[in-house]
């Protein structure tokens, strides 16, 4: 889920996407717990992360896409991924 202003774009596993007029905070509240906010404007499915580059603060997904992880969220994401693996 990527936010831009007052809209959030949901990217689905089947490559479809849709945009709705929801703040990221509201989108975060309705998603299952496996979805975590990794930065000010991004929520990711933790099951889709294949690699976390801590020094670069990047999450790499199974499809090759790369997303920045905020400094404040990095520790939480590292701990969560350790429990999933």
Short mmCIF file of N, CA and C in Angstrom, two decimals:
data_model
loop_
_atom_site.label_atom_id
_atom_site.label_comp_id
_atom_site.label_asym_id
_atom_site.label_seq_id
_atom_site.Cartn_x
_atom_site.Cartn_y
_atom_site.Cartn_z
N UNK A 1 0.85 -1.17 0.00
CA UNK A 1 0.00 0.00 0.00
C UNK A 1 0.90 1.23 0.00
N UNK A 2 0.68 2.11 -0.95
CA UNK A 2 1.46 3.33 -1.05
C UNK A 2 0.49 4.51 -0.95
N UNK A 3 0.84 5.47 -0.11
CA UNK A 3 -0.02 6.63 0.06
C UNK A 3 0.53 7.82 -0.71
N UNK A 4 -0.41 8.61 -1.19
CA UNK A 4 -0.07 9.87 -1.85
C UNK A 4 -1.17 10.85 -1.49
N UNK A 5 -0.88 11.74 -0.58
CA UNK A 5 -1.89 12.68 -0.12
C UNK A 5 -2.99 11.95 0.63
N UNK A 6 -4.23 12.17 0.22
CA UNK A 6 -5.37 11.55 0.88
C UNK A 6 -5.81 10.25 0.22
N UNK A 7 -5.02 9.75 -0.71
CA UNK A 7 -5.36 8.51 -1.40
C UNK A 7 -4.34 7.43 -1.08
N UNK A 8 -4.79 6.19 -1.05
CA UNK A 8 -3.91 5.04 -0.86
C UNK A 8 -4.10 4.11 -2.05
N UNK A 9 -2.99 3.64 -2.60
CA UNK A 9 -3.03 2.69 -3.70
C UNK A 9 -2.64 1.32 -3.18
N UNK A 10 -3.52 0.35 -3.37
CA UNK A 10 -3.30 -1.02 -2.95
C UNK A 10 -2.80 -1.81 -4.14
N UNK A 11 -1.65 -2.46 -3.99
CA UNK A 11 -1.08 -3.31 -5.03
C UNK A 11 -1.33 -4.75 -4.63
N UNK A 12 -2.07 -5.48 -5.45
CA UNK A 12 -2.48 -6.85 -5.13
C UNK A 12 -1.50 -7.87 -5.69
N UNK A 13 -1.55 -9.08 -5.15
CA UNK A 13 -0.64 -10.15 -5.56
C UNK A 13 -0.78 -10.51 -7.04
N UNK A 14 -1.96 -10.31 -7.60
CA UNK A 14 -2.19 -10.65 -9.00
C UNK A 14 -1.84 -9.50 -9.95
N UNK A 15 -1.04 -8.54 -9.47
CA UNK A 15 -0.56 -7.38 -10.24
C UNK A 15 -1.63 -6.32 -10.47
N UNK A 16 -2.81 -6.51 -9.94
CA UNK A 16 -3.83 -5.48 -10.04
C UNK A 16 -3.57 -4.43 -8.98
N UNK A 17 -4.12 -3.25 -9.18
CA UNK A 17 -4.03 -2.21 -8.18
C UNK A 17 -5.30 -1.39 -8.19
N UNK A 18 -5.62 -0.82 -7.04
CA UNK A 18 -6.75 0.09 -6.98
C UNK A 18 -6.44 1.19 -5.98
N UNK A 19 -7.01 2.34 -6.23
CA UNK A 19 -6.78 3.51 -5.39
C UNK A 19 -8.08 3.89 -4.72
N UNK A 20 -7.98 4.24 -3.45
CA UNK A 20 -9.17 4.68 -2.73
C UNK A 20 -8.82 5.90 -1.88
N UNK A 21 -9.84 6.62 -1.51
CA UNK A 21 -9.67 7.84 -0.72
C UNK A 21 -9.62 7.49 0.76
N UNK A 22 -8.55 6.83 1.16
CA UNK A 22 -8.34 6.47 2.57
C UNK A 22 -6.95 6.93 2.97
N UNK A 23 -6.87 7.50 4.15
CA UNK A 23 -5.56 7.81 4.69
C UNK A 23 -4.84 6.50 5.02
N UNK A 24 -3.54 6.51 4.97
CA UNK A 24 -2.77 5.30 5.22
C UNK A 24 -3.05 4.76 6.62
N UNK A 25 -3.26 5.63 7.57
CA UNK A 25 -3.56 5.20 8.93
C UNK A 25 -4.84 4.38 8.98
N UNK A 26 -5.85 4.78 8.22
CA UNK A 26 -7.11 4.02 8.19
C UNK A 26 -6.94 2.71 7.44
N UNK A 27 -6.15 2.73 6.37
CA UNK A 27 -5.88 1.50 5.62
C UNK A 27 -5.14 0.52 6.51
N UNK A 28 -4.19 1.02 7.28
CA UNK A 28 -3.40 0.19 8.19
C UNK A 28 -4.30 -0.50 9.22
N UNK A 29 -5.30 0.19 9.67
CA UNK A 29 -6.20 -0.35 10.70
C UNK A 29 -7.06 -1.50 10.20
N UNK A 30 -7.35 -1.55 8.91
CA UNK A 30 -8.24 -2.60 8.40
C UNK A 30 -7.49 -3.80 7.81
N UNK A 31 -6.18 -3.65 7.61
CA UNK A 31 -5.39 -4.75 7.05
C UNK A 31 -5.03 -5.78 8.11
N UNK A 32 -4.79 -7.04 7.71
CA UNK A 32 -4.36 -8.07 8.66
C UNK A 32 -3.02 -7.69 9.30
N UNK A 33 -2.69 -8.26 10.45
CA UNK A 33 -1.47 -7.90 11.18
C UNK A 33 -0.15 -8.16 10.43
N UNK A 34 -0.18 -8.99 9.40
CA UNK A 34 1.05 -9.27 8.64
C UNK A 34 1.47 -8.07 7.80
N UNK A 35 0.58 -7.11 7.62
CA UNK A 35 0.91 -5.87 6.91
C UNK A 35 1.41 -4.86 7.92
N UNK A 36 2.60 -4.33 7.69
CA UNK A 36 3.22 -3.38 8.61
C UNK A 36 3.66 -2.12 7.87
N UNK A 37 3.52 -1.02 8.55
CA UNK A 37 3.98 0.25 8.01
C UNK A 37 5.50 0.28 8.10
N UNK A 38 6.17 0.55 6.97
CA UNK A 38 7.62 0.59 6.95
C UNK A 38 8.16 2.00 6.78
N UNK A 39 7.28 2.92 6.43
CA UNK A 39 7.69 4.32 6.29
C UNK A 39 6.44 5.20 6.34
N UNK A 40 6.64 6.48 6.20
CA UNK A 40 5.55 7.45 6.28
C UNK A 40 4.44 7.18 5.26
N UNK A 41 4.82 6.65 4.11
CA UNK A 41 3.82 6.47 3.05
C UNK A 41 3.71 5.04 2.51
N UNK A 42 4.25 4.04 3.24
CA UNK A 42 4.26 2.68 2.71
C UNK A 42 3.92 1.63 3.76
N UNK A 43 3.03 0.71 3.39
CA UNK A 43 2.72 -0.48 4.19
C UNK A 43 3.06 -1.68 3.32
N UNK A 44 3.79 -2.66 3.90
CA UNK A 44 4.16 -3.84 3.14
C UNK A 44 3.67 -5.11 3.82
N UNK A 45 3.44 -6.14 3.00
CA UNK A 45 3.14 -7.48 3.49
C UNK A 45 4.47 -8.12 3.87
N UNK A 46 4.65 -8.42 5.14
CA UNK A 46 5.92 -8.96 5.63
C UNK A 46 6.27 -10.30 4.99
N UNK A 47 5.26 -11.06 4.57
CA UNK A 47 5.51 -12.35 3.90
C UNK A 47 6.12 -12.18 2.51
N UNK A 48 6.04 -10.99 1.95
CA UNK A 48 6.56 -10.75 0.60
C UNK A 48 7.99 -10.23 0.60
N UNK A 49 8.55 -9.93 1.78
CA UNK A 49 9.91 -9.42 1.86
C UNK A 49 10.89 -10.60 1.80
N UNK A 50 11.80 -10.55 0.81
CA UNK A 50 12.80 -11.61 0.68
C UNK A 50 14.14 -11.20 1.28
N UNK A 51 14.37 -9.89 1.34
CA UNK A 51 15.65 -9.41 1.86
C UNK A 51 15.45 -8.05 2.49
N UNK A 52 16.17 -7.83 3.58
CA UNK A 52 16.16 -6.54 4.25
C UNK A 52 17.60 -6.05 4.31
N UNK A 53 17.89 -4.98 3.60
CA UNK A 53 19.23 -4.41 3.60
C UNK A 53 19.27 -3.32 4.67
N UNK A 54 19.81 -3.68 5.82
CA UNK A 54 19.74 -2.80 6.99
C UNK A 54 20.53 -1.52 6.77
N UNK A 55 21.73 -1.62 6.24
CA UNK A 55 22.55 -0.42 6.05
C UNK A 55 21.91 0.57 5.07
N UNK A 56 21.30 0.04 4.03
CA UNK A 56 20.63 0.90 3.04
C UNK A 56 19.20 1.23 3.44
N UNK A 57 18.69 0.54 4.48
CA UNK A 57 17.31 0.68 4.94
C UNK A 57 16.33 0.38 3.79
N UNK A 58 16.51 -0.77 3.15
CA UNK A 58 15.66 -1.15 2.04
C UNK A 58 15.06 -2.52 2.26
N UNK A 59 13.80 -2.65 1.90
CA UNK A 59 13.11 -3.94 1.90
C UNK A 59 12.95 -4.34 0.44
N UNK A 60 13.37 -5.56 0.13
CA UNK A 60 13.26 -6.07 -1.24
C UNK A 60 12.19 -7.15 -1.24
N UNK A 61 11.22 -6.99 -2.11
CA UNK A 61 10.11 -7.93 -2.20
C UNK A 61 10.41 -9.07 -3.17
N UNK A 62 9.58 -10.10 -3.12
CA UNK A 62 9.73 -11.27 -4.00
C UNK A 62 9.69 -10.88 -5.47
N UNK A 63 8.95 -9.82 -5.80
CA UNK A 63 8.85 -9.40 -7.20
C UNK A 63 9.98 -8.47 -7.61
N UNK A 64 10.96 -8.23 -6.70
CA UNK A 64 12.12 -7.40 -7.03
C UNK A 64 11.97 -5.93 -6.69
N UNK A 65 10.78 -5.51 -6.32
CA UNK A 65 10.59 -4.10 -5.98
C UNK A 65 11.31 -3.77 -4.68
N UNK A 66 11.82 -2.54 -4.60
CA UNK A 66 12.59 -2.09 -3.45
C UNK A 66 11.87 -0.90 -2.81
N UNK A 67 11.75 -0.97 -1.48
CA UNK A 67 11.09 0.10 -0.72
C UNK A 67 11.98 0.55 0.42
N UNK A 68 11.99 1.85 0.67
CA UNK A 68 12.74 2.40 1.78
C UNK A 68 12.02 2.10 3.09
N UNK A 69 12.81 1.79 4.12
CA UNK A 69 12.29 1.57 5.46
C UNK A 69 12.79 2.72 6.33
N UNK A 70 11.90 3.33 7.08
CA UNK A 70 12.30 4.46 7.91
C UNK A 70 13.21 4.00 9.04
N UNK A 71 14.04 4.90 9.52
CA UNK A 71 14.95 4.61 10.63
C UNK A 71 14.15 4.14 11.84
N UNK A 72 13.06 4.80 12.12
CA UNK A 72 12.24 4.47 13.29
C UNK A 72 11.56 3.12 13.20
N UNK A 73 11.28 2.65 12.00
CA UNK A 73 10.58 1.37 11.83
C UNK A 73 11.53 0.19 11.64
N UNK A 74 12.80 0.44 11.36
CA UNK A 74 13.73 -0.63 11.02
C UNK A 74 13.82 -1.70 12.10
N UNK A 75 14.00 -1.32 13.35
CA UNK A 75 14.15 -2.30 14.42
C UNK A 75 12.92 -3.21 14.53
N UNK A 76 11.74 -2.61 14.45
CA UNK A 76 10.49 -3.38 14.52
C UNK A 76 10.38 -4.37 13.36
N UNK A 77 10.75 -3.92 12.16
CA UNK A 77 10.66 -4.78 10.97
C UNK A 77 11.66 -5.93 11.08
N UNK A 78 12.88 -5.66 11.53
CA UNK A 78 13.89 -6.69 11.70
C UNK A 78 13.39 -7.76 12.68
N UNK A 79 12.87 -7.33 13.82
CA UNK A 79 12.37 -8.26 14.82
C UNK A 79 11.20 -9.10 14.29
N UNK A 80 10.30 -8.47 13.57
CA UNK A 80 9.16 -9.19 13.02
C UNK A 80 9.61 -10.23 11.99
N UNK A 81 10.52 -9.86 11.11
CA UNK A 81 10.98 -10.80 10.11
C UNK A 81 11.73 -11.97 10.74
N UNK A 82 12.44 -11.74 11.83
CA UNK A 82 13.12 -12.83 12.54
C UNK A 82 12.11 -13.83 13.10
N UNK A 83 10.99 -13.34 13.58
CA UNK A 83 9.98 -14.25 14.13
C UNK A 83 9.24 -15.02 13.03
N UNK A 84 9.16 -14.44 11.84
CA UNK A 84 8.49 -15.11 10.73
C UNK A 84 9.35 -16.21 10.10
N UNK A 85 10.66 -16.05 10.19
CA UNK A 85 11.56 -17.03 9.56
C UNK A 85 11.95 -18.07 10.52
#
